[in-house]
Amino acid sequence: MRATAALRVELAADGRNVVRELRSQPPITLIPRRGVASAAGGPAVVHLVGSATSPMGGDRVDLRVHVGAGAALRLSGTAATVALPGQRTGHSRATVRIEVEAGGTVEYLPEATVVSGRADHRADMRVELAEHARARCREVLVLGRYGERPGVLTTSTHVVRAGTPLLRQRLDIGEQRLAASAGYLAGARVLAAETVVWDHDPAAPAGGQWWSLAPLSGGGALATSVAADAVTAQRGLAEALGHHPDAEALTRELW
C-alpha cells in the first residue's frame, strides 16, 4: 500500500484558523472539526483516522502538514495504530513531515502505535519550525499486544527551529537484551514521549517514578515516561508535562 495525505492551515483575516488544503488517502483519513474551537479563535482541530489496516510489511505511508504564519493546528488521533507483518517481504514505513511558519503553532497528538509480533516497522518524524513557532509532538509506543513480544521497530525524531537542530533521536526496538536493561526500557512495555517547543523552557530537569522532563540544549524540552501499560505511561507523561512552565497551556482540553 502506498498512501499520501496533506494538510495546510492558515490564519484568515478575521483571526480564524482555516484549513486551506486537506487531502486524504487510506489508511490516512483527515477529518476537520467544525464549529466551536475555530469560531472562538482557537486552533483548527483535525482528527487523524485510520481508515484501513496499516501499516503492514511493504506499506509506505506519508503525512505532510504545513501551518502558516500565526496559525494554530491541533492534529489528534482517534484510535491506536497496529503495526503488523505483511505477506510481502520488507518493512513498512510511515513518515510525518511538519512545517510551521513564524508565530505558528502545531500540536501533533496521535494515539499509540502497537508493535505486534513479527512486525518490522520504521517511523520517521521531522519537524521544521520557523523563529517563534511552537510545537508539541507526542509518540506513544506499545511493545507487543497482550502476551506477545514486539516485532522490530525503528523510530527517529528530528526537530529543527530556525535552522538550529533541537532534537535528533532514534530508538530501536526488538533486541530483547536491550529491552530488559535498566539503561534502556527496564522491561517496560510502553514508552510515551512528547517534544515541546513552547513559549518558555524548563530551567532544570525534573523527574519522578519512571518519568522525566529534560530541557534541550538548543531550546525546547523532552518529556518521557515508561510503564507496564499505556494508561500508566500517559499518566506519567502528564506528570512530566505538569512540571513544564507552560503546563496550563499544554494540558488544556478542547470541548
PDB file of C-alpha atoms in Angstrom:
ATOM      1  CA  MET A   1       0.000   0.000   0.000  1.00  0.00           C
ATOM      2  CA  ARG A   2       1.200   3.497  -0.885  1.00  0.00           C
ATOM      3  CA  ALA A   3      -0.613   6.474   0.630  1.00  0.00           C
ATOM      4  CA  THR A   4      -0.046  10.221   0.994  1.00  0.00           C
ATOM      5  CA  ALA A   5      -2.040  12.764   2.988  1.00  0.00           C
ATOM      6  CA  ALA A   6      -1.563  16.535   3.150  1.00  0.00           C
ATOM      7  CA  LEU A   7      -2.892  19.244   5.450  1.00  0.00           C
ATOM      8  CA  ARG A   8      -2.376  23.013   5.323  1.00  0.00           C
ATOM      9  CA  VAL A   9      -3.755  25.520   7.844  1.00  0.00           C
ATOM     10  CA  GLU A  10      -3.607  29.311   7.551  1.00  0.00           C
ATOM     11  CA  LEU A  11      -4.690  32.281   9.645  1.00  0.00           C
ATOM     12  CA  ALA A  12      -7.586  34.118   7.991  1.00  0.00           C
ATOM     13  CA  ALA A  13      -8.056  37.887   8.021  1.00  0.00           C
ATOM     14  CA  ASP A  14     -10.803  37.578  10.658  1.00  0.00           C
ATOM     15  CA  GLY A  15      -8.495  35.719  13.046  1.00  0.00           C
ATOM     16  CA  ARG A  16      -9.864  32.212  12.430  1.00  0.00           C
ATOM     17  CA  ASN A  17      -7.595  29.270  11.748  1.00  0.00           C
ATOM     18  CA  VAL A  18      -8.747  27.841   8.438  1.00  0.00           C
ATOM     19  CA  VAL A  19      -7.946  24.527   6.726  1.00  0.00           C
ATOM     20  CA  ARG A  20      -6.881  25.568   3.220  1.00  0.00           C
ATOM     21  CA  GLU A  21      -5.779  22.157   1.965  1.00  0.00           C
ATOM     22  CA  LEU A  22      -6.863  18.696   3.064  1.00  0.00           C
ATOM     23  CA  ARG A  23      -6.079  15.581   1.080  1.00  0.00           C
ATOM     24  CA  SER A  24      -6.567  12.081   2.441  1.00  0.00           C
ATOM     25  CA  GLN A  25      -5.836   8.615   1.156  1.00  0.00           C
ATOM     26  CA  PRO A  26      -6.482   5.355   3.047  1.00  0.00           C
ATOM     27  CA  PRO A  27      -5.184   4.411   5.539  1.00  0.00           C
ATOM     28  CA  ILE A  28      -4.890   8.106   6.488  1.00  0.00           C
ATOM     29  CA  THR A  29      -8.178   9.991   6.687  1.00  0.00           C
ATOM     30  CA  LEU A  30      -8.153  13.590   7.933  1.00  0.00           C
ATOM     31  CA  ILE A  31     -11.448  14.887   9.324  1.00  0.00           C
ATOM     32  CA  PRO A  32     -11.685  18.578  10.319  1.00  0.00           C
ATOM     33  CA  ARG A  33     -13.764  19.531  13.320  1.00  0.00           C
ATOM     34  CA  ARG A  34     -16.214  22.288  12.555  1.00  0.00           C
ATOM     35  CA  GLY A  35     -17.524  24.943  14.904  1.00  0.00           C
ATOM     36  CA  VAL A  36     -16.612  25.976  18.391  1.00  0.00           C
ATOM     37  CA  ALA A  37     -12.805  25.969  18.514  1.00  0.00           C
ATOM     38  CA  SER A  38     -12.204  27.830  15.256  1.00  0.00           C
ATOM     39  CA  ALA A  39     -15.068  30.267  15.784  1.00  0.00           C
ATOM     40  CA  ALA A  40     -13.670  31.235  19.200  1.00  0.00           C
ATOM     41  CA  GLY A  41     -10.186  31.864  17.821  1.00  0.00           C
ATOM     42  CA  GLY A  42      -8.823  28.518  18.994  1.00  0.00           C
ATOM     43  CA  PRO A  43      -6.701  26.211  16.858  1.00  0.00           C
ATOM     44  CA  ALA A  44      -8.050  24.421  13.828  1.00  0.00           C
ATOM     45  CA  VAL A  45      -8.810  20.880  15.013  1.00  0.00           C
ATOM     46  CA  VAL A  46      -8.340  17.936  12.668  1.00  0.00           C
ATOM     47  CA  HIS A  47      -8.755  14.275  13.595  1.00  0.00           C
ATOM     48  CA  LEU A  48      -6.430  11.614  12.228  1.00  0.00           C
ATOM     49  CA  VAL A  49      -8.492   8.488  11.493  1.00  0.00           C
ATOM     50  CA  GLY A  50      -7.137   5.115  10.399  1.00  0.00           C
ATOM     51  CA  SER A  51      -9.352   4.046   7.501  1.00  0.00           C
ATOM     52  CA  ALA A  52      -7.601   0.804   6.503  1.00  0.00           C
ATOM     53  CA  THR A  53      -5.470  -1.903   8.095  1.00  0.00           C
ATOM     54  CA  SER A  54      -1.957  -0.461   8.054  1.00  0.00           C
ATOM     55  CA  PRO A  55       0.980  -0.383   8.379  1.00  0.00           C
ATOM     56  CA  MET A  56       1.790  -3.875   7.139  1.00  0.00           C
ATOM     57  CA  GLY A  57       5.022  -5.173   5.639  1.00  0.00           C
ATOM     58  CA  GLY A  58       5.809  -3.257   2.454  1.00  0.00           C
ATOM     59  CA  ASP A  59       3.442  -0.328   3.147  1.00  0.00           C
ATOM     60  CA  ARG A  60       4.615   3.265   2.664  1.00  0.00           C
ATOM     61  CA  VAL A  61       2.533   5.987   4.328  1.00  0.00           C
ATOM     62  CA  ASP A  62       3.364   9.701   4.212  1.00  0.00           C
ATOM     63  CA  LEU A  63       1.747  12.642   6.023  1.00  0.00           C
ATOM     64  CA  ARG A  64       2.696  16.252   5.272  1.00  0.00           C
ATOM     65  CA  VAL A  65       1.498  19.164   7.404  1.00  0.00           C
ATOM     66  CA  HIS A  66       2.026  22.891   6.852  1.00  0.00           C
ATOM     67  CA  VAL A  67       0.987  25.582   9.349  1.00  0.00           C
ATOM     68  CA  GLY A  68       1.096  29.147   8.086  1.00  0.00           C
ATOM     69  CA  ALA A  69       2.412  32.226   9.881  1.00  0.00           C
ATOM     70  CA  GLY A  70       0.454  32.917  13.070  1.00  0.00           C
ATOM     71  CA  ALA A  71      -1.886  29.945  12.503  1.00  0.00           C
ATOM     72  CA  ALA A  72      -2.600  27.159  15.004  1.00  0.00           C
ATOM     73  CA  LEU A  73      -3.429  23.479  14.445  1.00  0.00           C
ATOM     74  CA  ARG A  74      -4.240  20.577  16.710  1.00  0.00           C
ATOM     75  CA  LEU A  75      -3.964  17.257  14.843  1.00  0.00           C
ATOM     76  CA  SER A  76      -5.119  14.428  17.098  1.00  0.00           C
ATOM     77  CA  GLY A  77      -5.610  10.697  16.652  1.00  0.00           C
ATOM     78  CA  THR A  78      -8.805   8.774  17.337  1.00  0.00           C
ATOM     79  CA  ALA A  79      -7.546   5.186  17.735  1.00  0.00           C
ATOM     80  CA  ALA A  80      -4.338   3.211  18.104  1.00  0.00           C
ATOM     81  CA  THR A  81      -2.305   2.123  15.088  1.00  0.00           C
ATOM     82  CA  VAL A  82      -1.207  -1.517  14.966  1.00  0.00           C
ATOM     83  CA  ALA A  83       1.955  -2.352  13.015  1.00  0.00           C
ATOM     84  CA  LEU A  84       1.538  -5.828  11.507  1.00  0.00           C
ATOM     85  CA  PRO A  85       3.619  -8.252   9.476  1.00  0.00           C
ATOM     86  CA  GLY A  86       2.682  -8.435   5.819  1.00  0.00           C
ATOM     87  CA  GLN A  87       2.675 -11.045   3.073  1.00  0.00           C
ATOM     88  CA  ARG A  88       5.417  -9.137   1.284  1.00  0.00           C
ATOM     89  CA  THR A  89       8.987  -9.171   2.464  1.00  0.00           C
ATOM     90  CA  GLY A  90      10.428  -5.911   3.740  1.00  0.00           C
ATOM     91  CA  HIS A  91       9.496  -3.406   6.373  1.00  0.00           C
ATOM     92  CA  SER A  92       6.662  -0.898   6.496  1.00  0.00           C
ATOM     93  CA  ARG A  93       7.418   2.827   6.754  1.00  0.00           C
ATOM     94  CA  ALA A  94       5.482   5.849   7.992  1.00  0.00           C
ATOM     95  CA  THR A  95       6.833   9.379   7.586  1.00  0.00           C
ATOM     96  CA  VAL A  96       5.492  12.618   9.052  1.00  0.00           C
ATOM     97  CA  ARG A  97       6.752  15.992   7.817  1.00  0.00           C
ATOM     98  CA  ILE A  98       5.603  19.107   9.679  1.00  0.00           C
ATOM     99  CA  GLU A  99       6.491  22.700   8.734  1.00  0.00           C
ATOM    100  CA  VAL A 100       5.438  25.661  10.870  1.00  0.00           C
ATOM    101  CA  GLU A 101       5.960  29.262   9.778  1.00  0.00           C
ATOM    102  CA  ALA A 102       6.835  32.168  12.087  1.00  0.00           C
ATOM    103  CA  GLY A 103       4.454  32.526  15.019  1.00  0.00           C
ATOM    104  CA  GLY A 104       2.562  29.358  14.099  1.00  0.00           C
ATOM    105  CA  THR A 105       1.613  26.539  16.464  1.00  0.00           C
ATOM    106  CA  VAL A 106       1.210  22.814  15.877  1.00  0.00           C
ATOM    107  CA  GLU A 107       0.028  20.126  18.280  1.00  0.00           C
ATOM    108  CA  TYR A 108       0.551  16.662  16.805  1.00  0.00           C
ATOM    109  CA  LEU A 109      -1.071  14.194  19.200  1.00  0.00           C
ATOM    110  CA  PRO A 110      -1.633  10.779  17.595  1.00  0.00           C
ATOM    111  CA  GLU A 111      -2.822   7.756  19.558  1.00  0.00           C
ATOM    112  CA  ALA A 112      -0.479   4.884  20.396  1.00  0.00           C
ATOM    113  CA  THR A 113       1.367   2.692  17.913  1.00  0.00           C
ATOM    114  CA  VAL A 114       1.246  -1.004  18.842  1.00  0.00           C
ATOM    115  CA  VAL A 115       4.159  -3.061  17.518  1.00  0.00           C
ATOM    116  CA  SER A 116       2.787  -6.568  17.046  1.00  0.00           C
ATOM    117  CA  GLY A 117       4.881  -9.713  16.949  1.00  0.00           C
ATOM    118  CA  ARG A 118       6.831 -10.248  13.677  1.00  0.00           C
ATOM    119  CA  ALA A 119       6.142  -6.672  12.552  1.00  0.00           C
ATOM    120  CA  ASP A 120       9.024  -4.727  11.011  1.00  0.00           C
ATOM    121  CA  HIS A 121       8.221  -1.018  11.002  1.00  0.00           C
ATOM    122  CA  ARG A 122      10.073   2.272  10.501  1.00  0.00           C
ATOM    123  CA  ALA A 123       8.626   5.593  11.683  1.00  0.00           C
ATOM    124  CA  ASP A 124      10.235   8.924  10.893  1.00  0.00           C
ATOM    125  CA  MET A 125       9.061  12.361  12.069  1.00  0.00           C
ATOM    126  CA  ARG A 126      10.676  15.634  11.002  1.00  0.00           C
ATOM    127  CA  VAL A 127       9.515  18.985  12.322  1.00  0.00           C
ATOM    128  CA  GLU A 128      10.835  22.262  10.894  1.00  0.00           C
ATOM    129  CA  LEU A 129       9.958  25.378  12.871  1.00  0.00           C
ATOM    130  CA  ALA A 130      10.497  28.996  11.921  1.00  0.00           C
ATOM    131  CA  GLU A 131      11.527  31.574  14.517  1.00  0.00           C
ATOM    132  CA  HIS A 132       8.929  31.965  17.311  1.00  0.00           C
ATOM    133  CA  ALA A 133       6.969  28.919  16.108  1.00  0.00           C
ATOM    134  CA  ARG A 134       5.633  26.477  18.709  1.00  0.00           C
ATOM    135  CA  ALA A 135       5.193  22.717  18.601  1.00  0.00           C
ATOM    136  CA  ARG A 136       4.304  19.732  20.735  1.00  0.00           C
ATOM    137  CA  CYS A 137       4.634  16.282  19.181  1.00  0.00           C
ATOM    138  CA  ARG A 138       3.699  13.084  21.012  1.00  0.00           C
ATOM    139  CA  GLU A 139       4.680   9.464  20.468  1.00  0.00           C
ATOM    140  CA  VAL A 140       3.314   6.507  22.439  1.00  0.00           C
ATOM    141  CA  LEU A 141       4.751   3.059  21.653  1.00  0.00           C
ATOM    142  CA  VAL A 142       3.211  -0.184  22.916  1.00  0.00           C
ATOM    143  CA  LEU A 143       5.642  -3.079  22.601  1.00  0.00           C
ATOM    144  CA  GLY A 144       3.510  -6.016  21.567  1.00  0.00           C
ATOM    145  CA  ARG A 145      -0.109  -6.940  22.079  1.00  0.00           C
ATOM    146  CA  TYR A 146      -1.140  -8.747  25.249  1.00  0.00           C
ATOM    147  CA  GLY A 147       1.077 -11.752  25.872  1.00  0.00           C
ATOM    148  CA  GLU A 148       3.333 -11.301  22.833  1.00  0.00           C
ATOM    149  CA  ARG A 149       6.804  -9.961  22.254  1.00  0.00           C
ATOM    150  CA  PRO A 150       7.097  -6.997  19.912  1.00  0.00           C
ATOM    151  CA  GLY A 151       8.487  -7.165  16.420  1.00  0.00           C
ATOM    152  CA  VAL A 152      11.117  -4.766  15.133  1.00  0.00           C
ATOM    153  CA  LEU A 153      10.598  -1.007  15.291  1.00  0.00           C
ATOM    154  CA  THR A 154      12.889   1.911  14.494  1.00  0.00           C
ATOM    155  CA  THR A 155      11.684   5.439  15.193  1.00  0.00           C
ATOM    156  CA  SER A 156      13.505   8.702  14.552  1.00  0.00           C
ATOM    157  CA  THR A 157      12.578  12.235  15.555  1.00  0.00           C
ATOM    158  CA  HIS A 158      14.228  15.362  14.154  1.00  0.00           C
ATOM    159  CA  VAL A 159      13.189  18.836  15.317  1.00  0.00           C
ATOM    160  CA  VAL A 160      14.768  21.990  13.886  1.00  0.00           C
ATOM    161  CA  ARG A 161      13.985  25.617  14.730  1.00  0.00           C
ATOM    162  CA  ALA A 162      15.245  28.469  12.538  1.00  0.00           C
ATOM    163  CA  GLY A 163      17.930  26.178  11.177  1.00  0.00           C
ATOM    164  CA  THR A 164      19.141  25.048  14.627  1.00  0.00           C
ATOM    165  CA  PRO A 165      18.698  21.352  15.480  1.00  0.00           C
ATOM    166  CA  LEU A 166      16.865  20.933  18.799  1.00  0.00           C
ATOM    167  CA  LEU A 167      16.437  17.160  18.876  1.00  0.00           C
ATOM    168  CA  ARG A 168      17.792  14.246  16.881  1.00  0.00           C
ATOM    169  CA  GLN A 169      16.709  10.992  18.439  1.00  0.00           C
ATOM    170  CA  ARG A 170      16.481   7.380  17.320  1.00  0.00           C
ATOM    171  CA  LEU A 171      15.014   4.380  19.127  1.00  0.00           C
ATOM    172  CA  ASP A 172      15.481   0.756  18.072  1.00  0.00           C
ATOM    173  CA  ILE A 173      13.136  -1.883  19.487  1.00  0.00           C
ATOM    174  CA  GLY A 174      13.287  -5.627  19.002  1.00  0.00           C
ATOM    175  CA  GLU A 175      16.502  -6.575  20.773  1.00  0.00           C
ATOM    176  CA  GLN A 176      15.357  -8.433  23.905  1.00  0.00           C
ATOM    177  CA  ARG A 177      18.619  -7.951  25.801  1.00  0.00           C
ATOM    178  CA  LEU A 178      18.322  -4.200  25.397  1.00  0.00           C
ATOM    179  CA  ALA A 179      14.646  -4.192  26.350  1.00  0.00           C
ATOM    180  CA  ALA A 180      15.437  -5.881  29.672  1.00  0.00           C
ATOM    181  CA  SER A 181      18.242  -3.443  30.521  1.00  0.00           C
ATOM    182  CA  ALA A 182      17.667  -0.810  33.202  1.00  0.00           C
ATOM    183  CA  GLY A 183      19.523   1.623  30.955  1.00  0.00           C
ATOM    184  CA  TYR A 184      17.060   1.064  28.112  1.00  0.00           C
ATOM    185  CA  LEU A 185      13.386   0.436  28.925  1.00  0.00           C
ATOM    186  CA  ALA A 186      13.877  -1.711  32.068  1.00  0.00           C
ATOM    187  CA  GLY A 187      11.363  -4.262  30.797  1.00  0.00           C
ATOM    188  CA  ALA A 188       8.557  -1.704  30.354  1.00  0.00           C
ATOM    189  CA  ARG A 189       6.037  -2.401  27.582  1.00  0.00           C
ATOM    190  CA  VAL A 190       5.015   1.198  26.892  1.00  0.00           C
ATOM    191  CA  LEU A 191       7.094   4.273  26.134  1.00  0.00           C
ATOM    192  CA  ALA A 192       5.457   7.697  25.918  1.00  0.00           C
ATOM    193  CA  ALA A 193       7.381  10.783  24.800  1.00  0.00           C
ATOM    194  CA  GLU A 194       6.488  14.354  23.934  1.00  0.00           C
ATOM    195  CA  THR A 195       8.734  17.010  22.420  1.00  0.00           C
ATOM    196  CA  VAL A 196       7.678  20.508  23.460  1.00  0.00           C
ATOM    197  CA  VAL A 197       8.884  23.763  21.926  1.00  0.00           C
ATOM    198  CA  TRP A 198       6.706  26.438  23.516  1.00  0.00           C
ATOM    199  CA  ASP A 199       6.902  29.943  24.987  1.00  0.00           C
ATOM    200  CA  HIS A 200       9.206  29.019  27.878  1.00  0.00           C
ATOM    201  CA  ASP A 201      11.696  26.247  28.605  1.00  0.00           C
ATOM    202  CA  PRO A 202      12.210  24.390  31.897  1.00  0.00           C
ATOM    203  CA  ALA A 203      15.049  25.892  33.917  1.00  0.00           C
ATOM    204  CA  ALA A 204      16.193  22.467  35.120  1.00  0.00           C
ATOM    205  CA  PRO A 205      15.364  18.786  34.614  1.00  0.00           C
ATOM    206  CA  ALA A 206      12.565  17.202  36.642  1.00  0.00           C
ATOM    207  CA  GLY A 207      11.871  13.544  37.276  1.00  0.00           C
ATOM    208  CA  GLY A 208       9.847  11.046  39.254  1.00  0.00           C
ATOM    209  CA  GLN A 209       8.837   7.380  39.227  1.00  0.00           C
ATOM    210  CA  TRP A 210       9.633   6.376  35.612  1.00  0.00           C
ATOM    211  CA  TRP A 211       9.028   9.831  34.139  1.00  0.00           C
ATOM    212  CA  SER A 212      11.266  12.794  33.307  1.00  0.00           C
ATOM    213  CA  LEU A 213      11.214  16.280  31.806  1.00  0.00           C
ATOM    214  CA  ALA A 214      14.538  17.373  30.302  1.00  0.00           C
ATOM    215  CA  PRO A 215      15.320  20.771  28.754  1.00  0.00           C
ATOM    216  CA  LEU A 216      17.077  20.558  25.389  1.00  0.00           C
ATOM    217  CA  SER A 217      20.322  22.467  24.935  1.00  0.00           C
ATOM    218  CA  GLY A 218      19.115  24.394  21.885  1.00  0.00           C
ATOM    219  CA  GLY A 219      15.656  25.139  23.311  1.00  0.00           C
ATOM    220  CA  GLY A 220      12.519  23.143  23.978  1.00  0.00           C
ATOM    221  CA  ALA A 221      12.095  20.123  26.226  1.00  0.00           C
ATOM    222  CA  LEU A 222      11.553  16.364  26.051  1.00  0.00           C
ATOM    223  CA  ALA A 223       9.085  14.615  28.369  1.00  0.00           C
ATOM    224  CA  THR A 224       9.241  10.834  28.658  1.00  0.00           C
ATOM    225  CA  SER A 225       7.508   8.095  30.616  1.00  0.00           C
ATOM    226  CA  VAL A 226       7.763   4.291  30.650  1.00  0.00           C
ATOM    227  CA  ALA A 227       5.308   1.869  32.229  1.00  0.00           C
ATOM    228  CA  ALA A 228       3.779  -1.582  32.009  1.00  0.00           C
ATOM    229  CA  ASP A 229       0.609  -0.244  30.335  1.00  0.00           C
ATOM    230  CA  ALA A 230      -0.478   2.697  28.211  1.00  0.00           C
ATOM    231  CA  VAL A 231      -2.715   4.324  30.826  1.00  0.00           C
ATOM    232  CA  THR A 232       0.074   4.477  33.404  1.00  0.00           C
ATOM    233  CA  ALA A 233       2.598   5.678  30.821  1.00  0.00           C
ATOM    234  CA  GLN A 234       0.343   8.526  29.741  1.00  0.00           C
ATOM    235  CA  ARG A 235      -0.288   9.480  33.355  1.00  0.00           C
ATOM    236  CA  GLY A 236       3.469   9.666  33.815  1.00  0.00           C
ATOM    237  CA  LEU A 237       3.737  11.831  30.710  1.00  0.00           C
ATOM    238  CA  ALA A 238       1.064  14.158  32.079  1.00  0.00           C
ATOM    239  CA  GLU A 239       3.003  14.347  35.354  1.00  0.00           C
ATOM    240  CA  ALA A 240       6.144  15.314  33.446  1.00  0.00           C
ATOM    241  CA  LEU A 241       4.317  17.985  31.449  1.00  0.00           C
ATOM    242  CA  GLY A 242       2.837  19.303  34.680  1.00  0.00           C
ATOM    243  CA  HIS A 243       6.357  20.469  35.604  1.00  0.00           C
ATOM    244  CA  HIS A 244       6.734  22.466  32.381  1.00  0.00           C
ATOM    245  CA  PRO A 245       6.477  26.266  32.831  1.00  0.00           C
ATOM    246  CA  ASP A 246       3.716  26.317  30.177  1.00  0.00           C
ATOM    247  CA  ALA A 247       1.848  23.414  31.795  1.00  0.00           C
ATOM    248  CA  GLU A 248      -1.524  25.162  31.808  1.00  0.00           C
ATOM    249  CA  ALA A 249      -1.477  25.716  28.047  1.00  0.00           C
ATOM    250  CA  LEU A 250      -0.112  22.232  27.323  1.00  0.00           C
ATOM    251  CA  THR A 251      -2.789  20.410  29.324  1.00  0.00           C
ATOM    252  CA  ARG A 252      -5.844  22.337  28.160  1.00  0.00           C
ATOM    253  CA  GLU A 253      -8.705  20.425  26.565  1.00  0.00           C
ATOM    254  CA  LEU A 254     -10.880  21.399  23.608  1.00  0.00           C
ATOM    255  CA  TRP A 255     -14.618  20.772  24.075  1.00  0.00           C
TER     256      TRP A 255
END
